[in-house]
Amino acid sequence: MIDVELQSYPQEALGKRVRYYEAMIDMDALMKGEDYSKLKDSYILFICKHDPFKNANGNAFGLPRYTFKNVCAENTLVNLDDKSLKVVYNASAYEAEKDERIKALLRFVKTDEPSEDDFSNRLKTLVQKIKENEKFRRDYAAMNLHDRDMIRIGREEGLHQKAVEAATNLLKMGVGTPEQIAQAQGLPLEQVLELQKQLSAIETA
C-alpha cells in the first residue's frame, strides 16, 4: 500500500504526521478480526517543497531525500523488518538528486517549471486542468485545508517575528552571547549574527 503526500508549506511535527498516516494505512489494510500477519508492505512518500529537517542550529540538512527504516539502535545491521518504508523528498534540494526522473519531479514541485521529460510536462498539464476544475476547487475549499495552513503559517510567522524582536533587544542591551540568544529565542545562530552585524552598522553610521 502506497500513500503519497505533497506538502507545500513547512509542517509541524512531520514525524508524527508520518506516523499517523502509517497507522491509517494499517487500519485500512486489515479486515475486522484479521491477523496482523496479513498486513501489506506500506510505503509513505512525502514530497515537501521545503526541507523539513534541521539541525540543532536551525540549519537544513539539505538532502534531496530522507529514507527511514526501523533498524536497531544498538546494531544497525538488525532490521525490524516490519515491511514499512518512509521516504521524505526535499524539493528545495532537487539539484542534488541523482535519479534524473525524481530530480525532474522535485524541480517541478519547487519551481513549477517542467523539465524536458514527458512525465513532468504531462504533470504540468494535469495540474493546470485540476486547477480549472470548479468541483475540485469547491471540494478543496470545503475541507478548509488551505485556510488551516494559512492560519498556522501566520501564527508561526508572528512567533518568529517576536523572537527576532526579542533577540534584537537583547543584542542592544548586551545581554548574553549570540549563541545564548539564538538558543533562548529558538533562532538560527546565523540569523542572530546577522542581526548583530546590522546593529553594528547602524551604530557606526
Short mmCIF file of C-alpha atoms in Angstrom, two decimals:
data_model
loop_
_atom_site.label_atom_id
_atom_site.label_comp_id
_atom_site.label_asym_id
_atom_site.label_seq_id
_atom_site.Cartn_x
_atom_site.Cartn_y
_atom_site.Cartn_z
CA MET A 1 0.00 0.00 0.00
CA ILE A 2 1.37 3.39 -1.01
CA ASP A 3 0.44 6.80 0.39
CA VAL A 4 1.81 9.91 -1.31
CA GLU A 5 1.53 13.32 0.35
CA LEU A 6 2.57 16.69 -1.06
CA GLN A 7 3.48 19.36 1.49
CA SER A 8 3.57 22.89 0.08
CA TYR A 9 4.23 24.55 3.43
CA PRO A 10 6.55 23.70 6.34
CA GLN A 11 4.77 21.27 8.64
CA GLU A 12 4.77 20.91 12.40
CA ALA A 13 5.75 17.52 13.80
CA LEU A 14 6.28 15.86 10.42
CA GLY A 15 7.39 12.64 12.10
CA LYS A 16 4.08 12.31 13.95
CA ARG A 17 2.23 13.16 10.75
CA VAL A 18 4.02 10.27 9.01
CA ARG A 19 3.24 8.01 11.96
CA TYR A 20 -0.45 8.97 11.75
CA TYR A 21 -0.67 8.13 8.04
CA GLU A 22 1.07 4.82 8.64
CA ALA A 23 -1.48 3.95 11.33
CA MET A 24 -4.34 4.83 8.96
CA ILE A 25 -2.85 2.61 6.26
CA ASP A 26 -2.58 -0.33 8.66
CA MET A 27 -6.17 0.14 9.85
CA ASP A 28 -7.43 0.16 6.26
CA ALA A 29 -5.29 -2.83 5.29
CA LEU A 30 -6.89 -5.33 7.68
CA MET A 31 -10.44 -6.58 7.74
CA LYS A 32 -12.06 -6.67 11.19
CA GLY A 33 -10.61 -9.59 13.16
CA GLU A 34 -7.95 -10.31 10.54
CA ASP A 35 -4.50 -11.28 11.84
CA TYR A 36 -1.70 -8.68 11.83
CA SER A 37 0.45 -11.05 9.76
CA LYS A 38 -1.79 -10.13 6.82
CA LEU A 39 -0.56 -6.55 6.86
CA LYS A 40 0.73 -5.47 3.46
CA ASP A 41 4.01 -3.69 2.79
CA SER A 42 3.48 0.04 3.30
CA TYR A 43 5.26 2.93 1.63
CA ILE A 44 4.70 6.50 2.78
CA LEU A 45 6.14 9.15 0.48
CA PHE A 46 6.17 12.81 1.47
CA ILE A 47 7.14 15.35 -1.17
CA CYS A 48 8.00 18.61 0.60
CA LYS A 49 8.59 21.93 -1.08
CA HIS A 50 10.84 22.95 1.82
CA ASP A 51 13.44 20.95 3.73
CA PRO A 52 11.60 19.60 6.81
CA PHE A 53 14.70 18.52 8.73
CA LYS A 54 17.03 20.91 10.54
CA ASN A 55 19.92 20.52 12.94
CA ALA A 56 20.19 21.99 16.44
CA ASN A 57 21.19 25.38 15.00
CA GLY A 58 18.12 25.50 12.77
CA ASN A 59 20.02 24.84 9.55
CA ALA A 60 18.52 22.48 7.00
CA PHE A 61 20.41 19.25 6.33
CA GLY A 62 19.91 19.82 2.59
CA LEU A 63 19.41 16.24 1.39
CA PRO A 64 17.11 15.72 -1.61
CA ARG A 65 15.62 12.64 0.06
CA TYR A 66 15.46 11.12 3.53
CA THR A 67 14.73 7.39 3.77
CA PHE A 68 13.59 5.88 7.06
CA LYS A 69 13.51 2.23 8.08
CA ASN A 70 13.10 0.74 11.53
CA VAL A 71 16.55 -0.51 12.47
CA CYS A 72 18.13 -1.45 15.79
CA ALA A 73 19.89 1.42 17.58
CA GLU A 74 22.47 -0.93 19.06
CA ASN A 75 23.26 -2.63 15.76
CA THR A 76 22.05 -1.05 12.52
CA LEU A 77 22.53 -4.37 10.73
CA VAL A 78 19.45 -5.61 12.59
CA ASN A 79 16.28 -4.60 10.74
CA LEU A 80 12.86 -4.84 12.40
CA ASP A 81 11.53 -5.97 9.01
CA ASP A 82 8.08 -4.54 9.66
CA LYS A 83 7.59 -4.09 5.91
CA SER A 84 7.24 -0.31 6.18
CA LEU A 85 9.27 2.37 4.47
CA LYS A 86 9.06 6.13 4.81
CA VAL A 87 10.68 8.47 2.29
CA VAL A 88 10.62 12.26 2.57
CA TYR A 89 11.65 14.15 -0.56
CA ASN A 90 13.00 17.68 -0.26
CA ALA A 91 12.21 19.57 -3.46
CA SER A 92 14.40 22.53 -2.45
CA ALA A 93 17.47 20.32 -2.94
CA TYR A 94 16.38 18.85 -6.28
CA GLU A 95 19.72 19.66 -7.93
CA ALA A 96 21.48 17.15 -5.64
CA GLU A 97 19.14 14.26 -6.57
CA LYS A 98 20.94 11.64 -8.68
CA ASP A 99 17.88 9.93 -10.15
CA GLU A 100 17.02 12.10 -13.15
CA ARG A 101 13.31 11.23 -13.09
CA ILE A 102 12.94 12.12 -9.43
CA LYS A 103 15.08 15.19 -9.97
CA ALA A 104 12.71 16.37 -12.70
CA LEU A 105 9.69 15.82 -10.45
CA LEU A 106 11.23 17.67 -7.50
CA ARG A 107 12.28 20.51 -9.77
CA PHE A 108 8.70 20.84 -10.98
CA VAL A 109 7.36 20.84 -7.40
CA LYS A 110 9.84 23.53 -6.36
CA THR A 111 9.82 25.80 -9.41
CA ASP A 112 6.53 24.91 -11.17
CA GLU A 113 8.61 24.56 -14.31
CA PRO A 114 8.56 21.19 -16.08
CA SER A 115 11.78 19.65 -17.37
CA GLU A 116 12.06 18.30 -20.88
CA ASP A 117 10.95 14.84 -19.80
CA ASP A 118 7.47 13.70 -20.79
CA PHE A 119 6.31 12.97 -17.23
CA SER A 120 6.76 16.46 -15.76
CA ASN A 121 5.19 18.00 -18.86
CA ARG A 122 2.15 15.74 -18.52
CA LEU A 123 2.05 16.58 -14.83
CA LYS A 124 2.07 20.31 -15.60
CA THR A 125 -0.90 19.87 -17.93
CA LEU A 126 -2.77 17.78 -15.37
CA VAL A 127 -2.18 20.29 -12.57
CA GLN A 128 -3.49 23.12 -14.74
CA LYS A 129 -6.55 21.06 -15.64
CA ILE A 130 -7.30 20.32 -11.98
CA LYS A 131 -6.89 23.97 -11.00
CA GLU A 132 -9.53 24.88 -13.57
CA ASN A 133 -11.94 22.23 -12.26
CA GLU A 134 -14.61 24.08 -10.29
CA LYS A 135 -15.78 20.96 -8.42
CA PHE A 136 -12.24 20.31 -7.21
CA ARG A 137 -11.90 23.92 -6.09
CA ARG A 138 -15.16 23.75 -4.15
CA ASP A 139 -14.28 20.42 -2.53
CA TYR A 140 -10.84 21.70 -1.57
CA ALA A 141 -12.23 24.88 -0.07
CA ALA A 142 -14.87 22.90 1.86
CA MET A 143 -12.13 20.89 3.55
CA ASN A 144 -10.62 24.14 4.92
CA LEU A 145 -7.16 22.69 4.38
CA HIS A 146 -5.79 25.80 2.75
CA ASP A 147 -7.27 28.13 5.39
CA ARG A 148 -5.94 25.97 8.19
CA ASP A 149 -2.46 26.00 6.68
CA MET A 150 -2.59 29.78 6.23
CA ILE A 151 -3.65 30.32 9.85
CA ARG A 152 -0.87 28.10 11.14
CA ILE A 153 1.75 29.78 8.94
CA GLY A 154 0.58 33.20 10.06
CA ARG A 155 0.86 32.15 13.68
CA GLU A 156 4.37 30.78 13.14
CA GLU A 157 5.48 33.95 11.36
CA GLY A 158 4.11 36.03 14.23
CA LEU A 159 6.02 33.99 16.80
CA HIS A 160 9.16 34.20 14.67
CA GLN A 161 8.89 37.99 14.44
CA LYS A 162 8.54 38.25 18.22
CA ALA A 163 11.66 36.09 18.64
CA VAL A 164 13.58 38.37 16.25
CA GLU A 165 12.46 41.47 18.16
CA ALA A 166 13.47 39.91 21.50
CA ALA A 167 16.87 38.90 20.10
CA THR A 168 17.41 42.42 18.77
CA ASN A 169 16.64 43.94 22.17
CA LEU A 170 19.00 41.52 23.93
CA LEU A 171 21.79 42.41 21.50
CA LYS A 172 21.20 46.12 22.06
CA MET A 173 21.41 45.63 25.82
CA GLY A 174 24.45 43.36 25.52
CA VAL A 175 22.72 40.58 27.40
CA GLY A 176 24.17 37.18 26.51
CA THR A 177 26.28 35.94 23.63
CA PRO A 178 24.80 35.44 20.14
CA GLU A 179 24.87 31.68 20.80
CA GLN A 180 22.91 32.07 24.04
CA ILE A 181 20.42 34.44 22.44
CA ALA A 182 19.88 32.10 19.49
CA GLN A 183 19.21 29.17 21.81
CA ALA A 184 16.93 31.17 24.11
CA GLN A 185 14.81 32.57 21.26
CA GLY A 186 14.83 29.45 19.08
CA LEU A 187 16.51 31.24 16.17
CA PRO A 188 19.32 30.08 13.87
CA LEU A 189 22.69 31.37 15.06
CA GLU A 190 23.36 32.80 11.59
CA GLN A 191 20.26 35.00 11.89
CA VAL A 192 21.32 36.36 15.29
CA LEU A 193 24.80 37.09 13.96
CA GLU A 194 23.24 38.92 11.01
CA LEU A 195 21.12 41.00 13.43
CA GLN A 196 24.27 41.80 15.38
CA LYS A 197 26.02 42.87 12.18
CA GLN A 198 23.09 45.13 11.21
CA LEU A 199 23.06 46.77 14.64
CA SER A 200 26.82 47.38 14.46
CA ALA A 201 26.42 49.01 11.03
CA ILE A 202 23.70 51.32 12.38
CA GLU A 203 25.85 52.31 15.37
CA THR A 204 28.87 53.15 13.20
CA ALA A 205 26.85 55.00 10.56
#
